[in-house]
Structure formats: structure tokens, C-alpha cells
Short mmCIF file of C-alpha atoms in Angstrom, two decimals:
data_model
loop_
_atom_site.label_atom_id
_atom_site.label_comp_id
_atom_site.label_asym_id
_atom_site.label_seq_id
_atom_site.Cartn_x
_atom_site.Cartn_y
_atom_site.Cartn_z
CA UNK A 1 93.13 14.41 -98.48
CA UNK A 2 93.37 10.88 -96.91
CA UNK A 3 96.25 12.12 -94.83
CA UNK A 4 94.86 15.34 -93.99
CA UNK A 5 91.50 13.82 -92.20
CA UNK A 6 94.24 11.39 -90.46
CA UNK A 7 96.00 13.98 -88.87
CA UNK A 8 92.86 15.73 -88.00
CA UNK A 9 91.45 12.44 -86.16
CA UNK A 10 94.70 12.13 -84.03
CA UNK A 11 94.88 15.79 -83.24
CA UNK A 12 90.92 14.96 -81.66
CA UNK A 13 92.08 12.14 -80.28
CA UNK A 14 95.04 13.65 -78.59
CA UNK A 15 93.18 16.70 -77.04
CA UNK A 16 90.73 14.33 -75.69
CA UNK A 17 92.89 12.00 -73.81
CA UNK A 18 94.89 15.26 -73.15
CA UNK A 19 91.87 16.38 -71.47
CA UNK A 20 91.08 13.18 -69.44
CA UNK A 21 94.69 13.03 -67.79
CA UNK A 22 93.77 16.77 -66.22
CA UNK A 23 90.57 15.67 -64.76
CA UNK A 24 92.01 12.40 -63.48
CA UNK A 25 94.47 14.72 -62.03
CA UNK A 26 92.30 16.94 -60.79
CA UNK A 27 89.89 14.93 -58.89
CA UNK A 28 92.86 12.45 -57.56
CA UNK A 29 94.14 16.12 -56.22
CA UNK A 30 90.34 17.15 -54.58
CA UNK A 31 89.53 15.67 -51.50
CA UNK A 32 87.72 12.48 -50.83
CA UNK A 33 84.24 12.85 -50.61
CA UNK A 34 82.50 11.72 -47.48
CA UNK A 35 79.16 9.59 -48.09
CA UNK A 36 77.68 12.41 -45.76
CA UNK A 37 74.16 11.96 -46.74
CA UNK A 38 74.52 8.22 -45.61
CA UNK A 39 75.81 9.33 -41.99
CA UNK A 40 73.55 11.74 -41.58
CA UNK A 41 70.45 9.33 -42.84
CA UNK A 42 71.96 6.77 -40.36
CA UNK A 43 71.55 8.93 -37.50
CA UNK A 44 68.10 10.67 -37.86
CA UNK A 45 66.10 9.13 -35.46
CA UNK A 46 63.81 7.14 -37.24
CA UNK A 47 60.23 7.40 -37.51
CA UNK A 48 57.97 4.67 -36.67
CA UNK A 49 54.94 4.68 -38.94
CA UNK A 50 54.17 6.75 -41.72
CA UNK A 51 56.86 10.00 -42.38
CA UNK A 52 53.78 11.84 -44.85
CA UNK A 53 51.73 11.51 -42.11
CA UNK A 54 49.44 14.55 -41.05
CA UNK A 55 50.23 13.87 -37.83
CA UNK A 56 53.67 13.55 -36.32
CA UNK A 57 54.07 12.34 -32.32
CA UNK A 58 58.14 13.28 -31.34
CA UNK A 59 59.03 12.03 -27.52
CA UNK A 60 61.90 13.10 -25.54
CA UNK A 61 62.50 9.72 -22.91
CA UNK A 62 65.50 8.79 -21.26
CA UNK A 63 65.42 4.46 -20.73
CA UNK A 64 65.36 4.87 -16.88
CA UNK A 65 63.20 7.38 -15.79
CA UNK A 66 60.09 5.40 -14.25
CA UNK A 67 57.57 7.95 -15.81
CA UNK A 68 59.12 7.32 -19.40
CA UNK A 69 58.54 3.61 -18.51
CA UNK A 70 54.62 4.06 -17.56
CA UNK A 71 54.27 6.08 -20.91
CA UNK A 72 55.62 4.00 -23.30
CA UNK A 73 54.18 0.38 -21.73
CA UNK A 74 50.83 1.52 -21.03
CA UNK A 75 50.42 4.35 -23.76
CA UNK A 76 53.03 4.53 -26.77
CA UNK A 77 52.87 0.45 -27.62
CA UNK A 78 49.21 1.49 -28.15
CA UNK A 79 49.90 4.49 -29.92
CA UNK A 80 52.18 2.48 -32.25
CA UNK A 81 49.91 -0.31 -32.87
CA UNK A 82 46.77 1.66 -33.70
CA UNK A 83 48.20 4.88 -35.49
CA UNK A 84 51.82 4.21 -36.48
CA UNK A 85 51.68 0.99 -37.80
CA UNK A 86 48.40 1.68 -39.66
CA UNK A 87 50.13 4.90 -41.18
CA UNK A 88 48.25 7.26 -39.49
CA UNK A 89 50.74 9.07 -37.72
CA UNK A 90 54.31 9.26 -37.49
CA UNK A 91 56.23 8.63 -34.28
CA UNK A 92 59.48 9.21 -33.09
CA UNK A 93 61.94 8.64 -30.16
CA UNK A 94 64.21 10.93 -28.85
CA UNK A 95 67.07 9.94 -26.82
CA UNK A 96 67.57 11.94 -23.88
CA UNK A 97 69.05 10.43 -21.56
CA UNK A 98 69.73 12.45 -18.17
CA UNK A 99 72.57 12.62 -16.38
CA UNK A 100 70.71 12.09 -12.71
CA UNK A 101 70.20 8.26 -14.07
CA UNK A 102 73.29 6.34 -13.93
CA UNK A 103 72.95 3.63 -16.58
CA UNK A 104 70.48 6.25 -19.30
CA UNK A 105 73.35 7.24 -21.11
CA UNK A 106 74.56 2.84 -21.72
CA UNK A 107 70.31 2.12 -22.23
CA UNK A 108 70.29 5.12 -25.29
CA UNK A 109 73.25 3.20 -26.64
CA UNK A 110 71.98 -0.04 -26.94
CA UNK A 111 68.52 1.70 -28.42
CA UNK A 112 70.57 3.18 -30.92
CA UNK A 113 72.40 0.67 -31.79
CA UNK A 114 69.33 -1.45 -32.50
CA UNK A 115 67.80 1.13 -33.80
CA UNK A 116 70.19 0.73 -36.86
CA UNK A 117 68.58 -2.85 -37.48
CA UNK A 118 65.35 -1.73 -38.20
CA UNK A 119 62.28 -0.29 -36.65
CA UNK A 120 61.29 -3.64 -35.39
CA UNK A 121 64.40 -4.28 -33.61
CA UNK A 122 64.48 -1.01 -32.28
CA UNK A 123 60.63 -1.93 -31.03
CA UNK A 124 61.71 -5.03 -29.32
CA UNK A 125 64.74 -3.62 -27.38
CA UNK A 126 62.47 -0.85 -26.20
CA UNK A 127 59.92 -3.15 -25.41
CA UNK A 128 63.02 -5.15 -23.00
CA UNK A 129 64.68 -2.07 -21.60
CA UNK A 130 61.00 -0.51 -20.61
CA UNK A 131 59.84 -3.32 -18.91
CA UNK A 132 63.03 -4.79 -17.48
CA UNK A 133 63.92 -0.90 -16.12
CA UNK A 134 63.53 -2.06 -12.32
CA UNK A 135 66.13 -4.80 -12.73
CA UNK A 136 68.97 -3.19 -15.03
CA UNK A 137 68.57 0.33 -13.17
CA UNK A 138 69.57 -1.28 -10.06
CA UNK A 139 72.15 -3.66 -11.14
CA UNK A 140 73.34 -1.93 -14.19
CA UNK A 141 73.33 -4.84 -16.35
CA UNK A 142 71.85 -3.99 -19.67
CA UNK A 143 72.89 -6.19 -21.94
CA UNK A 144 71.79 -9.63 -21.20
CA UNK A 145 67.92 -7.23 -21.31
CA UNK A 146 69.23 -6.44 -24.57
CA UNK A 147 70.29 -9.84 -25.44
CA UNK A 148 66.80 -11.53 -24.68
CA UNK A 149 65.16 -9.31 -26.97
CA UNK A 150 67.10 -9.65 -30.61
CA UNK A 151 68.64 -12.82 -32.41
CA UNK A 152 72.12 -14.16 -31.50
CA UNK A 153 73.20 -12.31 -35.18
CA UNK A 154 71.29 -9.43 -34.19
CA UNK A 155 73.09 -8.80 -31.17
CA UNK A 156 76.63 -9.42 -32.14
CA UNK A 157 76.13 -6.70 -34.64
CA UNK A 158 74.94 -4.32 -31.82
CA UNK A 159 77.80 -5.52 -30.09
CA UNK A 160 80.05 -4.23 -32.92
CA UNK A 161 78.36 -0.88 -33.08
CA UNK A 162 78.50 -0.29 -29.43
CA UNK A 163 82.19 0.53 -30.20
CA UNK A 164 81.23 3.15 -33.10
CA UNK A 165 81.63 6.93 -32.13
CA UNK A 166 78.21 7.75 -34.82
CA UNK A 167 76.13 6.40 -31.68
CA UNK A 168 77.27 8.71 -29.55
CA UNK A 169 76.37 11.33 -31.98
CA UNK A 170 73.89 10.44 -32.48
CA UNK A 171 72.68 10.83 -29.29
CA UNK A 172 74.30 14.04 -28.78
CA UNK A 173 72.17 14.95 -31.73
CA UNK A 174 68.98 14.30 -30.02
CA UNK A 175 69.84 15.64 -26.67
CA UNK A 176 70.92 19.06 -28.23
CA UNK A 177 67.38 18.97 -30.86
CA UNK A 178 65.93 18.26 -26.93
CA UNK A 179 68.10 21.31 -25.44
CA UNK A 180 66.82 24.04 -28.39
CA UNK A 181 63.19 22.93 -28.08
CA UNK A 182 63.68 23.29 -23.73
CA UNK A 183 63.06 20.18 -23.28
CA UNK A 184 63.70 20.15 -19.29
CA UNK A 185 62.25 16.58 -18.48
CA UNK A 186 61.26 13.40 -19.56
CA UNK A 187 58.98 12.30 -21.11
CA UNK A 188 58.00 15.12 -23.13
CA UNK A 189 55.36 14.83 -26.00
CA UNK A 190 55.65 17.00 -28.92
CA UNK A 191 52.49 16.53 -31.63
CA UNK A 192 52.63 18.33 -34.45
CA UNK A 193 49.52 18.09 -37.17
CA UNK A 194 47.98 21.15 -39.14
CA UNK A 195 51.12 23.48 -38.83
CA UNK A 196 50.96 23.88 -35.16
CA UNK A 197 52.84 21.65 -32.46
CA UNK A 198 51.52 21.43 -29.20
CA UNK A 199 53.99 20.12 -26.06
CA UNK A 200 53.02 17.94 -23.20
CA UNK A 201 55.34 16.55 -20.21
CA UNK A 202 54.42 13.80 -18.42
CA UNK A 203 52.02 10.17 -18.40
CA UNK A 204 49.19 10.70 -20.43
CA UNK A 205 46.12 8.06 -20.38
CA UNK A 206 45.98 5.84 -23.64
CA UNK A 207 41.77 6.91 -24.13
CA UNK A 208 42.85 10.16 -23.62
CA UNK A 209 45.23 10.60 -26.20
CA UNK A 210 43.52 8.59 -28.52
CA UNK A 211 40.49 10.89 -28.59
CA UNK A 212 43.15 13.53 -28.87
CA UNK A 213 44.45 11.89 -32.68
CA UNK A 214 41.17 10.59 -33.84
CA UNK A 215 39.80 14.49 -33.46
CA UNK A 216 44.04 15.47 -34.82
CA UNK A 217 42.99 13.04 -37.44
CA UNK A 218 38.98 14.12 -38.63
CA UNK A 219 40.05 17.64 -38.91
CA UNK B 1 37.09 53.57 0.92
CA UNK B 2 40.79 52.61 0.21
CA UNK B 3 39.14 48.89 1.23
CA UNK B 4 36.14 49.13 -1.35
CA UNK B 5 38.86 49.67 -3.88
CA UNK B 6 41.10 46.63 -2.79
CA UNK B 7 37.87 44.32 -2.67
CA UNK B 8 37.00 46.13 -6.43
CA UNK B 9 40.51 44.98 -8.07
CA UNK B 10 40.43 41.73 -6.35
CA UNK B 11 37.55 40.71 -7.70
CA UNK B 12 38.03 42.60 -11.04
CA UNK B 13 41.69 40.77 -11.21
CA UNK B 14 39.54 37.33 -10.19
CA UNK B 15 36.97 37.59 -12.70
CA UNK B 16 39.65 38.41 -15.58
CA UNK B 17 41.89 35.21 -14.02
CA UNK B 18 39.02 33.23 -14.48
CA UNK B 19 37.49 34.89 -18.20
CA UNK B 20 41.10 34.23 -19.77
CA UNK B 21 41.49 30.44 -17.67
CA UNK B 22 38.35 29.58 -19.26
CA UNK B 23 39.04 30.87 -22.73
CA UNK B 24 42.10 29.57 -22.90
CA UNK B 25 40.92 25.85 -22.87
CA UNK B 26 38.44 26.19 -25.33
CA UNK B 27 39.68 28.45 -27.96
CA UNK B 28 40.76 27.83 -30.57
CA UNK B 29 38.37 24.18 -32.02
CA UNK B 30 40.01 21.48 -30.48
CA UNK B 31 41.70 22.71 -27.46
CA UNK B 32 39.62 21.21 -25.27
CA UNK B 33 40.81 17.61 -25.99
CA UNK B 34 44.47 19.56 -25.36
CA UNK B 35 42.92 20.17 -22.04
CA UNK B 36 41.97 16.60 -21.52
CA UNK B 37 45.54 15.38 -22.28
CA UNK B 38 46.89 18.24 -19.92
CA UNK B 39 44.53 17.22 -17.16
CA UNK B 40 45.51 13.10 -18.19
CA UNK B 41 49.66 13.95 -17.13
CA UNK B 42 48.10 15.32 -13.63
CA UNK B 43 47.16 11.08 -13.12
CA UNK B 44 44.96 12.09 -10.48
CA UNK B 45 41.52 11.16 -12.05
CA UNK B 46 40.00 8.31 -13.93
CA UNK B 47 39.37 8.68 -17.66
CA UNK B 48 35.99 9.78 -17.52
CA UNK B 49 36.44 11.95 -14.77
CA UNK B 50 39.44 13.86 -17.33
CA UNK B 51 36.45 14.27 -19.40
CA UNK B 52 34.04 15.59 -17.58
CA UNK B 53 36.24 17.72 -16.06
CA UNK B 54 38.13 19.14 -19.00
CA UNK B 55 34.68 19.33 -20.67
CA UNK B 56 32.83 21.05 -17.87
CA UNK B 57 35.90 23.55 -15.98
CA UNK B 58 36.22 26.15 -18.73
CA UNK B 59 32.42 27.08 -19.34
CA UNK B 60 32.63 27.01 -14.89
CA UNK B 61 35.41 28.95 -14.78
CA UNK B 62 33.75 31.58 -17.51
CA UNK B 63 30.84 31.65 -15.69
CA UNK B 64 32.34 32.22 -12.28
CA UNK B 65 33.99 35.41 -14.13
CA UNK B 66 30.53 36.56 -15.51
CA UNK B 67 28.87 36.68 -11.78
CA UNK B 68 31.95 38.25 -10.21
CA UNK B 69 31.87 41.06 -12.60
CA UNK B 70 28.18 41.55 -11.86
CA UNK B 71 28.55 41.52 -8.12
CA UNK B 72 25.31 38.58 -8.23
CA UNK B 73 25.64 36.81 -4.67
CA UNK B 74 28.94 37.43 -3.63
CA UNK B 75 29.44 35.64 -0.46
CA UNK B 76 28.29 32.75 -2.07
CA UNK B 77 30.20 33.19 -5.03
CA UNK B 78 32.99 34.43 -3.97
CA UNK B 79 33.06 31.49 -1.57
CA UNK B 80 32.95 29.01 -4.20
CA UNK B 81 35.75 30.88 -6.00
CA UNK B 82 38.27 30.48 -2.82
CA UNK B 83 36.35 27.01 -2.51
CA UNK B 84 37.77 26.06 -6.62
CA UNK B 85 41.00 28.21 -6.39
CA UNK B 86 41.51 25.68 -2.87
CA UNK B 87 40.81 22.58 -4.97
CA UNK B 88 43.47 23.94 -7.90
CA UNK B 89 46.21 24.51 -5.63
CA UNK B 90 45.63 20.93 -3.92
CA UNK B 91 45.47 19.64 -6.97
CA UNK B 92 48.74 21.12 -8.27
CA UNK B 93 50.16 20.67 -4.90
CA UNK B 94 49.76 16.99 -4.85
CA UNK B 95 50.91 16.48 -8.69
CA UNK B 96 53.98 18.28 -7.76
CA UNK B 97 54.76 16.69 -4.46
CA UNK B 98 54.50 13.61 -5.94
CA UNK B 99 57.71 14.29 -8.67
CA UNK B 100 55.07 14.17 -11.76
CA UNK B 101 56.44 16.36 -14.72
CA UNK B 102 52.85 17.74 -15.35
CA UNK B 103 51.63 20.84 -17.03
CA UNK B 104 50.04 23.02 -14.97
CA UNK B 105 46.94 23.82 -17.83
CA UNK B 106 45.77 26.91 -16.26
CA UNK B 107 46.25 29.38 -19.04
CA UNK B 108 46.39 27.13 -22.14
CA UNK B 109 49.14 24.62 -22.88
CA UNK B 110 53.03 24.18 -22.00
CA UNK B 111 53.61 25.44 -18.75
CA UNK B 112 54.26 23.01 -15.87
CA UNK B 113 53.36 23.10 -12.82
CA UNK B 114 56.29 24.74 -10.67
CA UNK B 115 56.78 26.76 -7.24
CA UNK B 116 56.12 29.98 -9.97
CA UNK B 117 52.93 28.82 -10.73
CA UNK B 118 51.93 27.70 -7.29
CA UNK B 119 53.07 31.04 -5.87
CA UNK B 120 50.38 32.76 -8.67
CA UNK B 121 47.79 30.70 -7.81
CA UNK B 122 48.50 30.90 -4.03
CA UNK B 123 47.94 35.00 -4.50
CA UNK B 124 44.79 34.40 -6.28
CA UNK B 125 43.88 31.98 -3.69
CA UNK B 126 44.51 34.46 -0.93
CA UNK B 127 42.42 37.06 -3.46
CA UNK B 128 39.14 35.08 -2.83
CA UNK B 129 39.79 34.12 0.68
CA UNK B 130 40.00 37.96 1.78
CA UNK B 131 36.63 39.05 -0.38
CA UNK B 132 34.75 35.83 1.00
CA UNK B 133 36.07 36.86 4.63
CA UNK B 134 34.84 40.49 3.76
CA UNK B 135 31.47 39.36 2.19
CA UNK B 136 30.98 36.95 5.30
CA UNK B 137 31.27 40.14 7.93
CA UNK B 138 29.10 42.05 6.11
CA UNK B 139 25.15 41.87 6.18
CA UNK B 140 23.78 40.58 3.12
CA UNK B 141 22.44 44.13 1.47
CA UNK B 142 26.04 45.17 2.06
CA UNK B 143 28.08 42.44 0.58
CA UNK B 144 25.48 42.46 -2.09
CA UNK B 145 26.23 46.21 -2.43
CA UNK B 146 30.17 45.76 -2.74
#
């Protein structure tokens, strides 16, 4: 009897590790997985303020176009310290940089790259390229822009991403979401709140557009 | 006669330009602060002028439609119509000479301002400017007749 339940407990014990071996097999024989979902998370642009929002503010700029510059200095920082910050809308920046500007393409780089950091580095380095544009799109010299606005740590690890390939698709990404929405200039405004978007190109006046969202936001 | 017909269309075609412009910027609740941001890329007035303007053009422009179907003063009216259509295509002009990416905002949102739509606006333009030209030879009972 004693020997009987023995040889039953080994038989277990044999089909089980029997068992194990094939799936260690198996999955040593499958391809690595990617940690896709992590790329992918890592290159949505990200979106300053509240992502539940009702409201959602998406803008196609490109760092050296002069009318991108007037938008976000004089109407964006506004927008982001009044609605997104608060949590009352959610905004987002596109990169599209286009090819008439020389240095656009090097400028989206160093956004995304700092982008990576965080929304407030991201913040600052748009805050440097935007209002240093007239020097750097003459002389070409972004980084020491770039430099002034993050922390000596904060910059070597741009530095390091600069060489990545996941920026520059990343910014491939948002030029092509730019080409299927016919997107033909910067900036261009997309606001989205109730289930319909509504497009505009161009400067728009800070008391303007916030009478615009405050009536976005009652409804 | 083939003239009476030509002046009929014209101002037919004007008055329908003008029912749908208006309509447009109004309709549906809310457009009309889509207007104001429209009117805000054009960076040609102040912010309370936007406002006045964006508030005040549609019910204009509806009203302008209403009298031109009726026929009710039409070298005056008419006149103002080539007189408005003038300061639309200036407007447009200048925004557009001047490199700014702005929407146009004369049917609603999302179209900007290109040679296409100064070329439509330039034929409604030339519309008005014949039936004011028309209404102007005429004597009064006559115009007021057409």
C-alpha cells in the first residue's frame, strides 16, 4: 500500500517536471518579447494638464516658425497656466517641424528629448527655444538655448538621447498624425470638447480664446 | 430682358451668399465664439473690436440677405453690399499678403484664406459692383422696380 502511493507520488512528480522542461523549452524557442507598450507610451506626445479632461487643445508648431513663436509666448503659456495646470483641459504639442526652416527638424529633437524628462522640462525648453527663436534660427546654435534652460544632469541625459533613433520616431509620428489630419501649416489648433473638434490655423488672441474654453467649459 | 434676369440671379446668388455667411457663424450654440477665434488669427483688430465684430457681422450679413430678396432700396443696399464685400476682400487681402496662416471664416470654420477663396469673393464682389452700377443709372422708381 505504502509502496503503491510512493510510486504514484513520483509518477506526479515526474510528469510535472516533465511538463516544466517543455515550456522552458518552448518559450526559450518563442521570440523575445519587445516591452512595446513602454516604446509606444514613451513616444505619445504627452499631454500637459489633465488627459480626462472635457476639453482637449492639440497644436501642430514647428520651433522656428515666427507665428508658432507669437502663439505659444503670448497665448499657450496662458492657456497652460489657467486651464492645463488647473486640470481643465488637456493640451498637447505636436512636432511638426517643416522642412522650409533649416534648424526645425534639430529644435523638435531637443523638445523631444526633454520631453522624456517630464512635462516641466519639456515646459522650460519650450519656454528657451520660443523665446530665443531669433538667435538660434540665425546662427543655428540650439543647444547652449537648450542648455540654459534644464540642470547640468538634465542636459547630459538629453545629450544621450539625442543619439536615440525613438526621437526621430517619434517625430515622424507626429508629422504623419499632422499629414492625415491636413495639417498644411503651422501653428494649427485642433480643440476637441463635446464630440466635435473644431480646427484653427494661425495667432489667436489670449481673451479670445479664453472666452472660447470658459463657454467649451460651462456647456 | 436677358439684363433683368442677370441683375435677378445676382442678387438672388448675393442674398443666398449672405443668408448661408450669416448662418453659418451662428448656428449651431456656440459658434459664434468660433467666429471670434477665426476673426482673432486675422490679427487685424483689437480684442474688443473681434467681439463686436464677430458678434454683430452675422445678424448684418442676414439682414443684408433679407432686403436684397425684397428688392427694399436697392441702390442703397446694394451699395453697401459692394461697400462690405470691398471691406472682406481688403481684409482677406491684407491677412494674406502679410504670410498669416488665417482662416478665411466666411462659411463656417476651417477654410483659410487662399487665392480660391479670394477669387470667390472677388466674383461676388464684382456681383454687387455691377447691380449698384445698374441701380445708380437708373431713376429711383426703376431701380426700386428691379
Amino acid at each position: 500500500m505504502f509502496l503503491k502511493r510512493k510510486r504514484l507520488v513520483m509518477s506526479i512528480i515526474r510528469r510535472v517536471a516533465g511538463l516544466a522542461i517543455v515550456v522552458l523549452l518552448a518559450a526559450s524557442l518563442l521570440p523575445a518579447q519587445k516591452p512595446a507598450s513602454k516604446s509606444a507610451e514613451e513616444l505619445r506626445p504627452q499631454c500637459l494638464g489633465n488627459p480626462n479632461a472635457a476639453v482637449s487643445i492639440e497644436v501642430f508648431s514647428d520651433h522656428q516658425c515666427p507665428a508658432c513663436r507669437q502663439l505659444y509666448l503670448e497665448t499657450m503659456r496662458s492657456v497652460l497656466a489657467d486651464y492645463g495646470m488647473p486640470g481643465k483641459v488637456c493640451l498637447t504639442y505636436y512636432e511638426f517641424p517643416l522642412r522650409a526652416h533649416k534648424y526645425s527638424r534639430d529644435a523638435a529633437r531637443y523638445s523631444q528629448a526633454a520631453s522624456r524628462l517630464g512635462p516641466m522640462q519639456w515646459i522650460q525648453v519650450a519656454d528657451a527655444l520660443y523665446y530665443y527663436q531669433p538667435q538660434w534660427s540665425e546662427s543655428g546654435e540650439i543647444e547652449p538655448v537648450v542648455a540654459k534652460a534644464l540642470s547640468e544632469k538634465d542636459m547630459s541625459q538629453v545629450r544621450q538621447w539625442l543619439k536615440d533613433p525613438k526621437l526621430e520616431a517619434a517625430i515622424e509620428r507626429d508629422l504623419n498624425e499632422g499629414t492625415r489630419r491636413a495639417v498644411r501649416s503651422t501653428p494649427t489648433i485642433f480643440v476637441t470638447a463635446n464630440g466635435s473638434t473644431e480646427r484653427f490655423t494661425g495667432v489667436l488672441q489670449y481673451p479670445i480664446f479664453r472666452r472660447y474654453l470658459d463657454n467649451l467649459l460651462t456647456r | 430682358m436677358a439684363a433683368r434676369v442677370l441683375q435677378w440671379i445676382c442678387r438672388l446668388a448675393l442674398a443666398g451668399v449672405f443668408l448661408l455667411a450669416g448662418f453659418s457663424k451662428v448656428y449651431p450654440a456656440g459658434r459664434a465664439f468660433s467666429f471670434e477665434m477665426t476673426l482673432s488669427t486675422y490679427q487685424l483688430l483689437p480684442v474688443w473690436g473681434v467681439i463686436v465684430v464677430a458678434r454683430t457681422l452675422p445678424w448684418l450679413e442676414m439682414g443684408l440677405a433679407l432686403v436684397l430678396l425684397l428688392g427694399w432700396k436697392p441702390r442703397y443696399v446694394v451699395t453697401f453690399t459692394a461697400l462690405l464685400l470691398t471691406l472682406f476682400m481688403a481684409a482677406m487681402g491684407i491677412t494674406y499678403a502679410r504670410g498669416i496662416e488665417a482662416n478665411c471664416g466666411c462659411f463656417g470654420l476651417g477654410e483659410p484664406i487662399s487665392p480660391a477663396t479670394l477669387a470667390r469673393d472677388s466674383v461676388f464682389l464684382l456681383m454687387a459692383i455691377y447691380l449698384a452700377a445698374v441701380a445708380w443709372q437708373r431713376p429711383p422708381a426703376a431701380a426700386a422696380a428691379a
